[in-house]
Amino acid sequence: LGQFWQAATAQVVPNTPPALGAQFSTLYAKCQIEELMFKNELSDYTSWEEFTGHCCCSDRQNRFAFGADFETGVTELWTCDNGFSKERTRKGFTYIRDFCSPVFNAGYSLPEYDEDTFQLAVKGPNATHPFGW
């Protein structure tokens, strides 16, 4: 019951829009954007390891979908010790990291800040991935 109450009343940070960092760049000094992006992406934690050490993941199922539209494994919901919850859209991106796994697949980096795009991204064998990780 306690976990249900925490999940039901938590502040849910939705999946990060791709242009959020660029929007921040019009509002904040360049030196502040990296910290803001980490806080947004990692629910106020400062690294992926800290985030996954204080948050647990569950499948955020679409409660309005029925029948053929009901699908699992699309959105992760990371519920954290600090009262925040973070949604991460994962459909089509499990080659980077398995659904709800804290471990990135071989060849993929931990999230890093890219100051040219103002985004956190995961570097992989053939590309940089600013979302879906």
mmCIF file of C-alpha atoms in Angstrom:
data_model
loop_
_atom_site.group_PDB
_atom_site.id
_atom_site.type_symbol
_atom_site.label_atom_id
_atom_site.label_comp_id
_atom_site.label_asym_id
_atom_site.label_seq_id
_atom_site.Cartn_x
_atom_site.Cartn_y
_atom_site.Cartn_z
ATOM 1 C CA LEU A 1 0.000 0.000 0.000
ATOM 2 C CA GLY A 2 2.842 2.420 0.802
ATOM 3 C CA GLN A 3 4.430 2.014 -2.657
ATOM 4 C CA PHE A 4 1.028 2.494 -4.309
ATOM 5 C CA TRP A 5 0.459 5.718 -2.347
ATOM 6 C CA GLN A 6 3.932 6.995 -3.259
ATOM 7 C CA ALA A 7 3.393 6.241 -6.957
ATOM 8 C CA ALA A 8 -0.094 7.756 -6.960
ATOM 9 C CA THR A 9 0.971 11.008 -5.303
ATOM 10 C CA ALA A 10 4.455 11.411 -6.802
ATOM 11 C CA GLN A 11 5.457 14.277 -9.044
ATOM 12 C CA VAL A 12 5.744 12.641 -12.468
ATOM 13 C CA VAL A 13 8.274 14.175 -14.830
ATOM 14 C CA PRO A 14 7.114 13.280 -18.349
ATOM 15 C CA ASN A 15 9.365 12.052 -21.126
ATOM 16 C CA THR A 16 11.739 14.886 -22.007
ATOM 17 C CA PRO A 17 10.799 16.781 -25.182
ATOM 18 C CA PRO A 18 13.670 16.744 -27.719
ATOM 19 C CA ALA A 19 13.904 20.549 -27.818
ATOM 20 C CA LEU A 20 13.926 21.146 -24.040
ATOM 21 C CA GLY A 21 17.656 21.914 -23.870
ATOM 22 C CA ALA A 22 17.368 24.376 -26.737
ATOM 23 C CA GLN A 23 14.451 26.048 -24.940
ATOM 24 C CA PHE A 24 16.558 26.264 -21.778
ATOM 25 C CA SER A 25 19.301 27.945 -23.822
ATOM 26 C CA THR A 26 17.000 30.920 -24.392
ATOM 27 C CA LEU A 27 16.202 31.231 -20.674
ATOM 28 C CA TYR A 28 19.361 30.268 -18.780
ATOM 29 C CA ALA A 29 23.093 30.855 -18.965
ATOM 30 C CA LYS A 30 24.907 28.180 -20.962
ATOM 31 C CA CYS A 31 26.769 27.035 -17.833
ATOM 32 C CA GLN A 32 23.428 26.209 -16.110
ATOM 33 C CA ILE A 33 21.857 24.062 -18.820
ATOM 34 C CA GLU A 34 23.859 20.879 -18.177
ATOM 35 C CA GLU A 35 22.746 20.765 -14.540
ATOM 36 C CA LEU A 36 19.132 21.505 -15.492
ATOM 37 C CA MET A 37 19.106 18.743 -18.103
ATOM 38 C CA PHE A 38 20.562 16.194 -15.675
ATOM 39 C CA LYS A 39 17.990 17.189 -13.045
ATOM 40 C CA ASN A 40 15.143 16.841 -15.544
ATOM 41 C CA GLU A 41 16.302 13.571 -17.101
ATOM 42 C CA LEU A 42 17.365 11.958 -13.824
ATOM 43 C CA SER A 43 14.687 13.194 -11.398
ATOM 44 C CA ASP A 44 17.001 15.550 -9.514
ATOM 45 C CA TYR A 45 19.865 13.020 -9.306
ATOM 46 C CA THR A 46 23.287 13.841 -10.739
ATOM 47 C CA SER A 47 24.249 10.611 -12.521
ATOM 48 C CA TRP A 48 22.674 7.520 -14.079
ATOM 49 C CA GLU A 49 24.159 5.374 -11.299
ATOM 50 C CA GLU A 50 22.646 7.573 -8.584
ATOM 51 C CA PHE A 51 19.292 7.648 -10.422
ATOM 52 C CA THR A 52 19.088 3.863 -10.815
ATOM 53 C CA GLY A 53 20.323 3.382 -7.237
ATOM 54 C CA HIS A 54 17.431 5.429 -5.832
ATOM 55 C CA CYS A 55 14.666 4.660 -8.322
ATOM 56 C CA CYS A 56 12.849 1.485 -9.309
ATOM 57 C CA CYS A 57 11.267 0.874 -12.685
ATOM 58 C CA SER A 58 7.853 -0.445 -13.654
ATOM 59 C CA ASP A 59 5.874 -0.596 -16.875
ATOM 60 C CA ARG A 60 3.747 2.534 -17.309
ATOM 61 C CA GLN A 61 0.795 0.959 -19.080
ATOM 62 C CA ASN A 62 -1.681 3.119 -20.938
ATOM 63 C CA ARG A 63 -4.747 2.930 -18.714
ATOM 64 C CA PHE A 64 -6.980 4.175 -21.537
ATOM 65 C CA ALA A 65 -5.971 1.510 -24.069
ATOM 66 C CA PHE A 66 -8.043 -1.614 -24.547
ATOM 67 C CA GLY A 67 -7.888 -4.669 -26.777
ATOM 68 C CA ALA A 68 -5.390 -4.392 -29.609
ATOM 69 C CA ASP A 69 -4.254 -0.954 -28.378
ATOM 70 C CA PHE A 70 -3.185 -2.319 -24.994
ATOM 71 C CA GLU A 71 0.579 -2.601 -25.154
ATOM 72 C CA THR A 72 3.271 -3.169 -22.560
ATOM 73 C CA GLY A 73 6.948 -2.291 -22.765
ATOM 74 C CA VAL A 74 6.384 1.195 -24.209
ATOM 75 C CA THR A 75 6.972 3.590 -21.316
ATOM 76 C CA GLU A 76 9.037 3.054 -18.195
ATOM 77 C CA LEU A 77 7.992 4.705 -14.938
ATOM 78 C CA TRP A 78 10.932 5.167 -12.590
ATOM 79 C CA THR A 79 9.676 5.860 -9.041
ATOM 80 C CA CYS A 80 12.351 7.478 -6.884
ATOM 81 C CA ASP A 81 13.154 7.808 -3.184
ATOM 82 C CA ASN A 82 13.051 11.621 -3.464
ATOM 83 C CA GLY A 83 9.334 11.640 -4.344
ATOM 84 C CA PHE A 84 9.761 12.165 -8.087
ATOM 85 C CA SER A 85 8.798 9.736 -10.824
ATOM 86 C CA LYS A 86 10.237 9.862 -14.339
ATOM 87 C CA GLU A 87 8.648 8.552 -17.524
ATOM 88 C CA ARG A 88 10.962 7.272 -20.234
ATOM 89 C CA THR A 89 9.561 6.244 -23.628
ATOM 90 C CA ARG A 90 11.417 3.100 -24.659
ATOM 91 C CA LYS A 91 9.463 1.532 -27.541
ATOM 92 C CA GLY A 92 11.892 0.787 -30.340
ATOM 93 C CA PHE A 93 14.998 1.609 -28.299
ATOM 94 C CA THR A 94 15.703 -1.610 -26.382
ATOM 95 C CA TYR A 95 18.844 -2.134 -28.476
ATOM 96 C CA ILE A 96 20.359 0.613 -26.268
ATOM 97 C CA ARG A 97 19.143 -0.748 -22.928
ATOM 98 C CA ASP A 98 16.633 -3.481 -22.104
ATOM 99 C CA PHE A 99 13.256 -2.308 -20.836
ATOM 100 C CA CYS A 100 13.576 -1.188 -17.181
ATOM 101 C CA SER A 101 17.215 -2.260 -17.055
ATOM 102 C CA PRO A 102 19.706 0.014 -15.279
ATOM 103 C CA VAL A 103 22.487 -1.416 -17.470
ATOM 104 C CA PHE A 104 23.265 -0.184 -20.980
ATOM 105 C CA ASN A 105 23.985 -2.766 -23.652
ATOM 106 C CA ALA A 106 27.559 -3.348 -24.812
ATOM 107 C CA GLY A 107 28.909 -0.488 -26.904
ATOM 108 C CA TYR A 108 26.653 2.209 -25.401
ATOM 109 C CA SER A 109 27.861 4.917 -23.020
ATOM 110 C CA LEU A 110 26.176 6.247 -19.929
ATOM 111 C CA PRO A 111 24.236 9.472 -20.578
ATOM 112 C CA GLU A 112 26.543 12.420 -21.247
ATOM 113 C CA TYR A 113 25.777 16.095 -21.792
ATOM 114 C CA ASP A 114 26.322 17.384 -25.323
ATOM 115 C CA GLU A 115 26.855 21.143 -25.106
ATOM 116 C CA ASP A 116 26.340 21.578 -28.864
ATOM 117 C CA THR A 117 22.775 20.194 -28.767
ATOM 118 C CA PHE A 118 21.989 21.062 -25.108
ATOM 119 C CA GLN A 119 20.869 17.456 -24.521
ATOM 120 C CA LEU A 120 21.879 14.385 -22.592
ATOM 121 C CA ALA A 121 22.732 11.613 -25.008
ATOM 122 C CA VAL A 122 23.988 8.054 -25.101
ATOM 123 C CA LYS A 123 26.755 7.304 -27.552
ATOM 124 C CA GLY A 124 26.551 4.043 -29.444
ATOM 125 C CA PRO A 125 28.511 2.161 -32.073
ATOM 126 C CA ASN A 126 26.973 4.030 -35.016
ATOM 127 C CA ALA A 127 25.242 7.098 -33.593
ATOM 128 C CA THR A 128 24.522 9.389 -30.669
ATOM 129 C CA HIS A 129 21.053 8.922 -29.170
ATOM 130 C CA PRO A 130 19.578 12.029 -27.500
ATOM 131 C CA PHE A 131 16.374 10.188 -26.583
ATOM 132 C CA GLY A 132 15.022 6.676 -26.155
ATOM 133 C CA TRP A 133 17.647 5.577 -23.679
#
